[in-house]
Coordinates of C-alpha atoms in Angstrom, one line a residue:
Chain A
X25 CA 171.8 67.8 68.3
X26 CA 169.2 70.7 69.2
X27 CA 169.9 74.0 68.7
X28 CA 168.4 75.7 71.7
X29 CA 169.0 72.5 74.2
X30 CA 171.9 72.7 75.7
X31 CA 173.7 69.3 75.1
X32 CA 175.5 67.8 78.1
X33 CA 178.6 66.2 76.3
X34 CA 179.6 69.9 74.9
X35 CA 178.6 71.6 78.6
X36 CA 181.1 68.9 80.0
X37 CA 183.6 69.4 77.5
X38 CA 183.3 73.4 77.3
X39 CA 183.9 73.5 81.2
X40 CA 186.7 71.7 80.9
X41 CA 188.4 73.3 77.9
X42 CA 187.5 77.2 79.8
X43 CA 188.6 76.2 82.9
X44 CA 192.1 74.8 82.1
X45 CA 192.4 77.7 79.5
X46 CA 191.2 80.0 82.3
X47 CA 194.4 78.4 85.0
X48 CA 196.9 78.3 82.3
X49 CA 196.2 81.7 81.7
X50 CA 196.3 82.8 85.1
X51 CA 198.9 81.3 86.0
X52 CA 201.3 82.1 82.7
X53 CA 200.3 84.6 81.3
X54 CA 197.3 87.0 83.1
X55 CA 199.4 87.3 86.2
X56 CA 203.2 87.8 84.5
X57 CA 201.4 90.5 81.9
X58 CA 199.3 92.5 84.5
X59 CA 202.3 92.4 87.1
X60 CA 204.5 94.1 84.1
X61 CA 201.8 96.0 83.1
X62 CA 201.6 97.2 86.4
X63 CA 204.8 97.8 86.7
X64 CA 205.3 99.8 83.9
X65 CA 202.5 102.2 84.2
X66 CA 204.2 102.9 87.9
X67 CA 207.6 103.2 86.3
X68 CA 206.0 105.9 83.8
X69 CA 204.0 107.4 86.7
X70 CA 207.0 108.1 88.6
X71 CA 208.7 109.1 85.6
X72 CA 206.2 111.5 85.3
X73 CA 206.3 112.3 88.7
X74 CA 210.0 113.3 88.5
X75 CA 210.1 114.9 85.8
X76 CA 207.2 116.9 87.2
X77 CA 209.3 117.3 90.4
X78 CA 212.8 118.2 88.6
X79 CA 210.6 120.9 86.7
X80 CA 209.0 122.6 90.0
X81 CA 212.9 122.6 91.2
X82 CA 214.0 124.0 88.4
X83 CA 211.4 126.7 88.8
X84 CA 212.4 127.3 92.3
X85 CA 215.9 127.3 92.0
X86 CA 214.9 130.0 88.7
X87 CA 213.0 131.7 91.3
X88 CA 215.2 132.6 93.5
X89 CA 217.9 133.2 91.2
X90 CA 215.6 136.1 90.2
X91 CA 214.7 137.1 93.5
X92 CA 218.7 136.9 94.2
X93 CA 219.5 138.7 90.8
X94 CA 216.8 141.2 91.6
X95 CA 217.9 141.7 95.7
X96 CA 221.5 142.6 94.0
X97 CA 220.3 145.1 91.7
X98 CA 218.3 146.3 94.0
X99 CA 221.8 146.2 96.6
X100 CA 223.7 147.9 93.8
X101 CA 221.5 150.9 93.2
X102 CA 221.0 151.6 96.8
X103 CA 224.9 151.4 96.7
X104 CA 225.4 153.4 93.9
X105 CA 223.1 156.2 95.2
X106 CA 224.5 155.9 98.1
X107 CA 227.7 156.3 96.1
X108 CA 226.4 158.9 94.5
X109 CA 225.6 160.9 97.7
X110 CA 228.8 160.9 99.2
X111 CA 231.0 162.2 96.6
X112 CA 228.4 165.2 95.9
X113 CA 228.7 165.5 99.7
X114 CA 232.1 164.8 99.3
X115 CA 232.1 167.2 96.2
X116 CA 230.2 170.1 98.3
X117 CA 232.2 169.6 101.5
X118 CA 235.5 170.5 99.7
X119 CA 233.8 173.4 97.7
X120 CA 232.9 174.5 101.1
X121 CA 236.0 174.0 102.6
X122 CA 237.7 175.6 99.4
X123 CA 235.9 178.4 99.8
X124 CA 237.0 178.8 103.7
X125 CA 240.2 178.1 102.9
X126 CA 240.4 180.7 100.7
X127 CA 238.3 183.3 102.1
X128 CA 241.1 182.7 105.6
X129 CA 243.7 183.0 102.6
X130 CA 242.5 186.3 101.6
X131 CA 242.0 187.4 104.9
X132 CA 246.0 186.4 105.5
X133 CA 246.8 188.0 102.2
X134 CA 244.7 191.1 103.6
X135 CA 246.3 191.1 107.0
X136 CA 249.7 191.1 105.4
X137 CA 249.0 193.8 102.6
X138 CA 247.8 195.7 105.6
X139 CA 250.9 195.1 107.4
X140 CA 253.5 195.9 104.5
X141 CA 251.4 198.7 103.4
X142 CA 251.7 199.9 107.1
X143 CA 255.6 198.8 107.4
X144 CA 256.2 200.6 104.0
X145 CA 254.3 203.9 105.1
X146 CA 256.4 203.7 108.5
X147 CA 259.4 202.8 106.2
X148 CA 258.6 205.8 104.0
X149 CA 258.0 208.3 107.3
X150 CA 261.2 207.3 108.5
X151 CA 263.1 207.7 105.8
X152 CA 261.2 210.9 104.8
X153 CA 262.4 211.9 108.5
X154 CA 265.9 211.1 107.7
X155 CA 265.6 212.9 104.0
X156 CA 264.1 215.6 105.9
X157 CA 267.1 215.5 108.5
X158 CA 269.6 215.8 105.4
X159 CA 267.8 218.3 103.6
X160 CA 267.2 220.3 107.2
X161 CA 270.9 219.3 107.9
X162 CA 272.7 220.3 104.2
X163 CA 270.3 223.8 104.7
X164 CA 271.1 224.2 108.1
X165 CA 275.5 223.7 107.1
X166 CA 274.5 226.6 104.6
X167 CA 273.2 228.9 106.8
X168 CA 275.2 228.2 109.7
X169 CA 278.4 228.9 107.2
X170 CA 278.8 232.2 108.9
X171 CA 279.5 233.0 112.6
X172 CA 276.7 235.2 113.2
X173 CA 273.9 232.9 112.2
X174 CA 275.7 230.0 114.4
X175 CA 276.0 232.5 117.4
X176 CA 271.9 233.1 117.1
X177 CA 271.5 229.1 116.8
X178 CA 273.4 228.4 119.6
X179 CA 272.1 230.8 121.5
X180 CA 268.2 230.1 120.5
X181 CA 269.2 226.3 121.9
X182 CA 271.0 227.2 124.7
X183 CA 267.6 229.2 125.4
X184 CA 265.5 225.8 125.0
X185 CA 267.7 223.6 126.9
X186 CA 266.9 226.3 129.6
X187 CA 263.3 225.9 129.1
X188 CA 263.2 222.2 129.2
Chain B
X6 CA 201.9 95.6 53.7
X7 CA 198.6 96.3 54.5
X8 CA 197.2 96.5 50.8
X9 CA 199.0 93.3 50.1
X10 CA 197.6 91.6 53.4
X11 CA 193.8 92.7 52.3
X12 CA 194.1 92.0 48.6
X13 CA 195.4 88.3 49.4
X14 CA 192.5 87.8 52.4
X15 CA 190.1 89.0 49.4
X16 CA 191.0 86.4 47.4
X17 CA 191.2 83.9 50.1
X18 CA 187.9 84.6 51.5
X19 CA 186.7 84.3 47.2
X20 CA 188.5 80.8 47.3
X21 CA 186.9 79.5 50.7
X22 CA 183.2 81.2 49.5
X23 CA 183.4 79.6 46.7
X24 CA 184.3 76.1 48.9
X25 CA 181.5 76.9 51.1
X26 CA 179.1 77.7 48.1
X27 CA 180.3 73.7 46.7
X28 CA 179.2 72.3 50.3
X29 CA 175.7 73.2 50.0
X30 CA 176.0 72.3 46.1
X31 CA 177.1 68.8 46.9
X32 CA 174.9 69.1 50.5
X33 CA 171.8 70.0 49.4
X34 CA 172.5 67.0 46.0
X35 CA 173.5 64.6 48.9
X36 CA 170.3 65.3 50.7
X37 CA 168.2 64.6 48.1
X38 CA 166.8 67.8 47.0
X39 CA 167.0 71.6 47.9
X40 CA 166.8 71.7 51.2
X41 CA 168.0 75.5 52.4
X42 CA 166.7 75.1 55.9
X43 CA 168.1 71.4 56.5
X44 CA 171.5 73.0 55.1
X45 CA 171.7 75.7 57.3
X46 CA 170.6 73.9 60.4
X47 CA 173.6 71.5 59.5
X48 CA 176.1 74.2 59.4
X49 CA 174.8 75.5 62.7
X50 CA 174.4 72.9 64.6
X51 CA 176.7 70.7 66.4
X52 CA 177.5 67.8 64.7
X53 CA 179.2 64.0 65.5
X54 CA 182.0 64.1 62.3
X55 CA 183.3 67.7 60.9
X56 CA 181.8 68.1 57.4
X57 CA 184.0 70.4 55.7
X58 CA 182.7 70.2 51.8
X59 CA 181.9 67.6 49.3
X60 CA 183.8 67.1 45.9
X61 CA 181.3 65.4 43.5
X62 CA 179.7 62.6 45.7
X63 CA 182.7 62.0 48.2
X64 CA 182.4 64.0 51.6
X65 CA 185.6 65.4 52.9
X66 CA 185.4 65.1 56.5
X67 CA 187.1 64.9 59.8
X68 CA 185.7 61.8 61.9
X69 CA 185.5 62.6 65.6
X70 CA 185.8 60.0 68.3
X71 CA 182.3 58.9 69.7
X72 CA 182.8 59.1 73.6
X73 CA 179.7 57.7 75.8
X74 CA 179.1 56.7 79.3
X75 CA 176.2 54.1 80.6
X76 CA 176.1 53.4 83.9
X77 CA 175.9 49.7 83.1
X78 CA 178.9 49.5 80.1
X79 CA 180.9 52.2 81.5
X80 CA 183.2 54.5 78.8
X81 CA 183.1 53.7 75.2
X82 CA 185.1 55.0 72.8
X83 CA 184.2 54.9 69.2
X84 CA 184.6 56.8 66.3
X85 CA 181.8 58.5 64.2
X86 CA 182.5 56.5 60.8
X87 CA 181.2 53.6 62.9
X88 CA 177.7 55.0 63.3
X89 CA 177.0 56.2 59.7
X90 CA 176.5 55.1 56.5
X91 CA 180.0 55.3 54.5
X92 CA 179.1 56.5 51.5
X93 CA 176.3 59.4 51.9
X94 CA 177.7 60.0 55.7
X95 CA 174.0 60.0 57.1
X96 CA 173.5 58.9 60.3
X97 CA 170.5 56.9 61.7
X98 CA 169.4 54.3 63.9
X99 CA 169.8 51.3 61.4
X100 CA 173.8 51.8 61.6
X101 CA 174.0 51.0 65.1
X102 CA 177.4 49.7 66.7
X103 CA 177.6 48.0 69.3
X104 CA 174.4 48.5 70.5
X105 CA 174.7 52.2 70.3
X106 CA 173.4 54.5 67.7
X107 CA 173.2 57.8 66.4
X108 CA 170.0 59.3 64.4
X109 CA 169.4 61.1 61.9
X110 CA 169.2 64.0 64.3
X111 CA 172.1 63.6 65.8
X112 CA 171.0 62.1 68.8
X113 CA 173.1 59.4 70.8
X114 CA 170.9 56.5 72.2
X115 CA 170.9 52.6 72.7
X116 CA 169.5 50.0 71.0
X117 CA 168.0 48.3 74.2
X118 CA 166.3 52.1 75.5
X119 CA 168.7 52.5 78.4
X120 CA 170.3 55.4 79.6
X121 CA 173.6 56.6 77.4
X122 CA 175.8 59.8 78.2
X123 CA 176.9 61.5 75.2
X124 CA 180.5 63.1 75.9
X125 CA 181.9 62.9 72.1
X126 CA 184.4 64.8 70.9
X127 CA 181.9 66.4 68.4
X128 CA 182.5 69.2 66.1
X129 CA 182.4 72.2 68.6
X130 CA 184.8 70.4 71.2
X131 CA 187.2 70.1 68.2
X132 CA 186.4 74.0 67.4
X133 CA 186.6 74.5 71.1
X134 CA 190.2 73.1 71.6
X135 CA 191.6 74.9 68.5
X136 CA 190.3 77.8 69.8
X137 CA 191.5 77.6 73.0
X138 CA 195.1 76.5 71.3
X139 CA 195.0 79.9 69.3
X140 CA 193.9 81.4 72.4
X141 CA 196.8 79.8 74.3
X142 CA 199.5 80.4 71.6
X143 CA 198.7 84.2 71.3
X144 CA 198.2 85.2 74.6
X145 CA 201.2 83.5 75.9
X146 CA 203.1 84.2 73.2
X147 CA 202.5 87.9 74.2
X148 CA 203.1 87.0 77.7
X149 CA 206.3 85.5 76.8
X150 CA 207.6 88.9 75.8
X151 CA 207.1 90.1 79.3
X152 CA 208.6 87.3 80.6
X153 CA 211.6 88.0 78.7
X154 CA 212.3 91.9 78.4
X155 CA 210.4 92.3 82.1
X156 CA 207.8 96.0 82.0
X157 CA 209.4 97.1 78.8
X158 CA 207.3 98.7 76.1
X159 CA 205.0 95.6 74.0
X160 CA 206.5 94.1 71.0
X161 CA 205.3 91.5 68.5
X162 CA 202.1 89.5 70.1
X163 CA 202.3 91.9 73.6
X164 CA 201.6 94.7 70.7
X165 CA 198.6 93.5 69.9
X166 CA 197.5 91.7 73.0
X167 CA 198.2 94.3 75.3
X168 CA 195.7 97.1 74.2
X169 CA 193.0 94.6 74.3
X170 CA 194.3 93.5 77.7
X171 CA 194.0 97.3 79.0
X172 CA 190.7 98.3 77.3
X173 CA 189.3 94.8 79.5
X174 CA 190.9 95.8 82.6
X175 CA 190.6 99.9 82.4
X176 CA 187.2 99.9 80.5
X177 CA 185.5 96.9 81.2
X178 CA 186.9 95.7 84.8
X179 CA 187.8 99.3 86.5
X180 CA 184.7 101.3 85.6
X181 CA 181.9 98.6 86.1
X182 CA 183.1 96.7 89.2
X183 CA 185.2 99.9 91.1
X184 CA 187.7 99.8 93.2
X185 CA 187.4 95.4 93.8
X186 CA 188.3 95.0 89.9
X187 CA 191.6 93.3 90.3
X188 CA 190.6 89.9 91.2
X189 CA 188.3 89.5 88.5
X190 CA 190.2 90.8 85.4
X191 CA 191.8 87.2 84.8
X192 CA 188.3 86.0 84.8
X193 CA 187.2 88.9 82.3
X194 CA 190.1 89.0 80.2
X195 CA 189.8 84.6 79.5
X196 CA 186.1 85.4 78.5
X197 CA 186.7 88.1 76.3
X198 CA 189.1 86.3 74.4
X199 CA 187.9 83.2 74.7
X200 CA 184.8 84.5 72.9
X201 CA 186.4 87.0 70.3
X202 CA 188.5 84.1 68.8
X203 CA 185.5 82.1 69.2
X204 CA 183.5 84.2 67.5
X205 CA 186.2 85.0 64.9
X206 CA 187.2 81.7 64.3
X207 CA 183.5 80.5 63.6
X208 CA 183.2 83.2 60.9
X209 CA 185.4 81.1 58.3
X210 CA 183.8 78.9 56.2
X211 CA 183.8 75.3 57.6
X212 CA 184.6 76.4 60.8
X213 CA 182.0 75.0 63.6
X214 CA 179.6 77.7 65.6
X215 CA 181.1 77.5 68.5
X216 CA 179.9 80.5 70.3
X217 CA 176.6 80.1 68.6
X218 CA 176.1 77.2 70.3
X219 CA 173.7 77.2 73.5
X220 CA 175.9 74.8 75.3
X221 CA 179.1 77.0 74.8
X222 CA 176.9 80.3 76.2
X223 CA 175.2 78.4 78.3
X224 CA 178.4 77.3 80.2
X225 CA 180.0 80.8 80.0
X226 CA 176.6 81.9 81.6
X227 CA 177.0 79.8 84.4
X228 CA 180.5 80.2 85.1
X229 CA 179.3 83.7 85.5
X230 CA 176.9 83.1 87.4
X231 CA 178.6 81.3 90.1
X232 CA 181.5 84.5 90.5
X233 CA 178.7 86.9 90.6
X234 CA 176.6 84.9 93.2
X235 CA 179.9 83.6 95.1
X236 CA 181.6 87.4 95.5
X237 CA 177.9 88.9 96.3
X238 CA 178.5 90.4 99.5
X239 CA 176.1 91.6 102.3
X240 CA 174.1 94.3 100.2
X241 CA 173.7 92.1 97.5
X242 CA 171.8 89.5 98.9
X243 CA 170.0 92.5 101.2
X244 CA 169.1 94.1 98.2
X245 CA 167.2 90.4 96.6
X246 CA 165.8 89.2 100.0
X247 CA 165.3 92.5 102.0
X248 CA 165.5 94.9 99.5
X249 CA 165.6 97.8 101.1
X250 CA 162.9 101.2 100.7
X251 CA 160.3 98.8 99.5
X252 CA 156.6 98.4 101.7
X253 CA 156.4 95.8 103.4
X254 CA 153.2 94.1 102.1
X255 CA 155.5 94.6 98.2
X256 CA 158.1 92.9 99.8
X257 CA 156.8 89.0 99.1
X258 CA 156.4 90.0 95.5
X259 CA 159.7 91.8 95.0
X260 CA 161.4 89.5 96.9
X261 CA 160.4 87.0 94.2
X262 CA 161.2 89.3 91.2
X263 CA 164.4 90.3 92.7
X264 CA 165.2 86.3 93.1
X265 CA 164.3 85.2 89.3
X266 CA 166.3 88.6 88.2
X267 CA 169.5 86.3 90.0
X268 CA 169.0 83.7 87.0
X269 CA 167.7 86.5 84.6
X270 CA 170.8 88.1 84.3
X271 CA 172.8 84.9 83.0
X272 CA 169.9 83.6 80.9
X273 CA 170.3 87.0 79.1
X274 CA 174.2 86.3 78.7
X275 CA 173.6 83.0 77.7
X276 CA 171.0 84.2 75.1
X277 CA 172.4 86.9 74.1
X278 CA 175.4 85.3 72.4
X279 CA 174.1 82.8 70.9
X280 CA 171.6 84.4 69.3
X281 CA 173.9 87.4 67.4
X282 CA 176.3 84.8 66.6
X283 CA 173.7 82.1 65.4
X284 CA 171.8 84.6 63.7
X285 CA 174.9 86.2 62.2
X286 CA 175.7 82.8 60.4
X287 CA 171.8 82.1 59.5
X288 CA 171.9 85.4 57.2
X289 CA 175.1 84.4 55.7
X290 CA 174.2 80.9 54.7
X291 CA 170.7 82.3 53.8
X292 CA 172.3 84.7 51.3
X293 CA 174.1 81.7 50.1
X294 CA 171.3 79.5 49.9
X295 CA 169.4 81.6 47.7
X296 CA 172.0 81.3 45.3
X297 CA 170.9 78.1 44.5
X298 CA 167.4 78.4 44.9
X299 CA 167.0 81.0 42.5
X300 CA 170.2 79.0 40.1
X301 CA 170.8 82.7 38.4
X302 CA 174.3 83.9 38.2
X303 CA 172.5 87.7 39.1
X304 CA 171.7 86.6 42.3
X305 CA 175.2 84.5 42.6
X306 CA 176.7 88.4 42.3
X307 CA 174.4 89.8 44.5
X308 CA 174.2 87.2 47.3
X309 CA 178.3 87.3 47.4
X310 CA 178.3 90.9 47.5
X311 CA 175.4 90.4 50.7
X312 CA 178.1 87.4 52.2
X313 CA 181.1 89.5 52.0
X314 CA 178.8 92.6 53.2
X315 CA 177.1 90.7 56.3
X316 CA 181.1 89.0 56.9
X317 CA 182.3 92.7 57.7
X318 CA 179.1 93.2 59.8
X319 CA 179.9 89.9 61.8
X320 CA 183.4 91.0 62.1
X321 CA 182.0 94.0 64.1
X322 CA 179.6 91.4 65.9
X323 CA 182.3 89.2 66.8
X324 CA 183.9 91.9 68.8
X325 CA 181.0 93.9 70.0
X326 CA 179.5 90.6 71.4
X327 CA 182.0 89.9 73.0
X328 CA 182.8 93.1 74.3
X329 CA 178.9 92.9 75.6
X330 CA 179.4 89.3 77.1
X331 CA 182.5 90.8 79.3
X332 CA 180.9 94.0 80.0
X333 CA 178.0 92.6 81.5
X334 CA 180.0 90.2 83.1
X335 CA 181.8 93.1 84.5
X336 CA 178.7 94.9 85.7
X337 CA 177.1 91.7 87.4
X338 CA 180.1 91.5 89.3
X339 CA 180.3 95.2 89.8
X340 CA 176.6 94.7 91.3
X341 CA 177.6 92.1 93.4
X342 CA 180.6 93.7 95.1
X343 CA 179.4 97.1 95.4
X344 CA 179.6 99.3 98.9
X345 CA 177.0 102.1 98.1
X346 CA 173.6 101.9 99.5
X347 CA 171.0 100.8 96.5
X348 CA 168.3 102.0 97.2
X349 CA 168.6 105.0 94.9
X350 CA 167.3 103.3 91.9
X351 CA 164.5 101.1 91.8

């Protein structure tokens, strides 16, 4: 046996013995093991994959929760200032209209002071008229007590009713 | 665990030293003198019977069956007690059987000078089939578990077999043949393991040096070199017989360079291995033989200290070669099957 010639008998034998361990192994175990090797790196790839995907959703949906959450604050201020504006309007419109009502109020309240005062002053004349009848009347009984002074009265308006 | 496991392979590897140490004790007494190189040539070579060690004068051995073919007497089967002298287990032409004989070099011939095949079970086809049985057990044993649980995480042998199974096909396969490297990762992965346990295997003492041997490379070689030149597609065989961006009046002379470079490439393979395994077990039994050259217990320290040191170091060999073996298997191929244009490197 040489040690750098290749001997035929092992060459035969060695082909032999690789090739059937090369089909046996192909066909029981290299094929089976890659297959499932195969298989699981997928499964893990789409795993992956998934899990990848589920995160971008929940980012999304995240997203435009935010943009939603944000839209209705933005919604609620604009309604609150809007709020806002109308009852100051609100707020000035009935100061406004207080003030008219009140100004027409005073004017009323004016009109009818103006009106009593004038009723009471014409109340007043007439019955200073009247007093002054009495007072002109109880004088007048006095001095007409004697016949004389009635004589001259009657004949002073006797004298008028002519004129007129 | 681990402690445990490296404190009992310590003393195991001490026990089977010290076995091996006794072989060329009772080898080098048996062959009548001290002998170093005649004692490592007979653990390297490839042998008729499996010597495993002597105890005092008898040799404990495995005999092997003695299988020939002659065109004339057809298959013979004999077994290699029958060629060899029973007490000092030497071989040579005087113990013929049967007309057929066995020298002292091992070589198979007739008596009458005509042609004889030798295809004996010798010692490397008996390390070959155990270690294609280990191969077989572990590999299907792994595969088993897929089998059963289907493209579950690996468990028990898949463990263990499946990182080596996707360093060969994402390492080895993917990145040196491209996007072709599915059909060849059977191929690749059979080699690699074929010639790890191999190259393990022949690392315990007694074992045969199976992938040392150049019949074992030279096979492996070949077997590669038939899927590379088989799966060589249009550009390959451009690039050796018309390679292209090369003058004209170069082209006879490249043409030829380019053609030996086809057998180049598995010679290299094929003496590659066998010469880091061979040489791996030459220093070992060299540290041992001068154990009993110098006959000093000082050296017998040192030279175990150099065997256990240079074992470690052929652990690493075992794998790295064949790591090498498959990656330039890989690349061959890769060569072979490529698309891109080649004329960017020349």
């Amino acid at each position: 046996m040489d040690l750098i010639i290749p001997s035929s008998g092992l060459i035969f034998w060695q082909l032999i013995g690789f090739l059937a361990l090369f089909f046996i192994l192909v066909k029981f175990a290299w094929k089976p093991m890659l297959a499932a090797l195969e298989e699981r790196e997928g499964s893990i790839d789409n795993a992956l994959k998934a899990a990848e995907q589920a995160r971008n959703e929940m980012a999304n949906l995240k997203a435009e929760n935010e943009k939603l959450l944000a839209e209705a604050r933005v919604e609620r201020d604009t309604i609150l200032t809007k709020a806002q504006e109308a009852s100051k309007r609100m707020i000035e419109e009935a100061k406004e209209e207080a003030t008219k009502q009140g100004a027409i109020l005073i004017e009323n309240a004016k009109a009818v002071i103006e009106n009593e005062k004038k009723a009471a002053l014409a109340e007043v004349k007439n019955q200073v008229a009247v007093l002054t009848l009495e007072v002109t009347e109880k004088l007048l009984r006095k001095n007409l007590s004697d016949q004389a002074a009635q004589k001259e009265l009657v004949d002073e308006f006797v004298k008028d009713l002519k004129l007129n | 665990m681990t402690r445990k496991i490296l404190a009992l392979s310590v003393l195991f590897s001490v026990l089977l030293l010290s076995l091996t140490s006794a072989t060329f004790a009772a080898g080098s007494e048996a062959e009548g003198g001290e002998d170093p190189t005649g004692f490592i040539m007979h653990h390297i070579k490839d042998s008729h019977e499996w010597h495993f060690f002597n105890v005092g004068h008898t040799h404990v051995t495995l005999p092997l069956p003695v299988i020939t073919y002659a065109p004339d007497r057809g298959l013979e089967f004999n077994m290699s007690t029958d060629f060899q002298n029973h007490e000092t287990h030497l071989f040579g032409k005087e113990y013929a059987h049967d007309g057929i004989y066995i020298d002292e070099h091992e070589h198979l011939g007739r008596v009458d000078g005509g042609t004889i095949y030798d295809f004996s079970l010798t010692k490397n086809v008996a390390m070959m089939i155990l270690v294609i049985g280990l191969v077989l057990y572990l590999i299907l044993s792994a595969a088993n578990h897929y089998k059963k649980h289907g493209a579950v995480a690996p468990k028990g042998a898949a463990s263990w077999v499946e990182p080596v199974v996707v360093f060969v096909r994402d390492e080895i396969a993917e990145k040196s043949i491209g996007p072709k490297y599915k059909k060849f990762v059977p191929y690749l992965l059979t080699l690699f393991f074929f010639i790890w346990i191999g190259n393990l295997l022949g690392l315990l003492p007694g074992a045969a040096n199976l992938t040392g041997n150049i019949a074992v490379t030279f096979t492996l070689a070949v077997l590669t070199f038939i899927i590379v030149n088989v799966n060589g597609n249009k550009e390959y065989w451009k690039h050796v017989f018309a390679t292209p961006g090369v003058p004209v009046a170069l082209l006879p002379i490249i043409v030829v360079v380019e053609f030996i470079g086809l057998f180049t490439k598995p010679f290299a393979l094929m003496v590659r291995l066998f010469v880091a395994i061979t040489a791996g077990h030459i220093v070992i039994l060299a540290f041992i033989a001068l154990v009993f050259i110098f006959e000093s217990y000082a050296i017998g320290v040192v030279s175990t200290l150099m065997v256990t040191f240079i074992n470690m170091i052929e652990l690493l060999v075992a794998t790295i070669q064949a790591y090498v073996f498959t990656l330039f298997t890989a690349m061959y191929i890769g060569g072979a099957v490529a698309e891109h244009a080649h004329d960017d490197h020349h």
